[in-house]
Amino acid sequence: MNWIVFDYGDVLSKPSAARPDLAAALGAPLPEFEKAYWDLRLPYDAGSTPLEYWQSVGEALGVPVDEALSAELTRIDIDGWGYLEPSSEALLEALSEAGAALALLSNAPSVFGEWARAQDWIRHFRVTLFSGDVRCVKPDAKIFRLLLDELGAEPADCLFFDDRQSNVDGAREAGLKAQLWNGADAAKAWLD
């Protein structure tokens, strides 16, 4: 079986517009917030808890974060990433209707994976793998091995789309076919 594997953030989803709201919730200037948000994100995507993540962001900004604020920040963050690009959603629909075997591989915290698995669009995927659940992030070869085990597939049987060149390179090093994401129309043309 041949698999088509998609990343989620900035591939299937619209870019998150929530960062200004997150910065405001922390009472922090947006540039400083965004730096902390991204600089400290990797451990969160690799399995740390929302409270651990938001406390580390808060510490970098000099703002204390308790469980209530962490829960609110987590809600805003998930909501920000929760919108699929219409063109990506249409591509998923078309591939799914054509019987394609689809999988999702995303660097995302476990709490986002829980949310995603409750969404209607998740039905298009036979397998979903979120980095927070397996405590390993792309482009580490281990996450691609875990994906292949989950799919019961050989690397050459998988085509992976991601918006980050480092993740595309990591997939290729693990033996998968991989393409840099340039939008749903480009992916459709490539698949055709």
Tab-separated table of C-alpha atoms in Angstrom, residues 16-25 30 33-34:
chain	number	residue	atom	x	y	z
A	16	SER	CA	-2.318	30.505	13.620
A	17	ALA	CA	-3.636	34.013	14.205
A	18	ALA	CA	-3.778	33.477	17.986
A	19	ARG	CA	-0.370	34.779	18.991
A	20	PRO	CA	-1.534	38.384	19.586
A	21	ASP	CA	-4.286	37.026	21.878
A	22	LEU	CA	-1.797	34.809	23.675
A	23	ALA	CA	0.589	37.732	24.162
A	24	ALA	CA	-2.275	39.861	25.486
A	25	ALA	CA	-3.334	37.115	27.916
A	30	LEU	CA	4.061	40.491	20.856
A	33	PHE	CA	6.078	36.667	23.312
A	34	GLU	CA	6.605	35.205	19.827
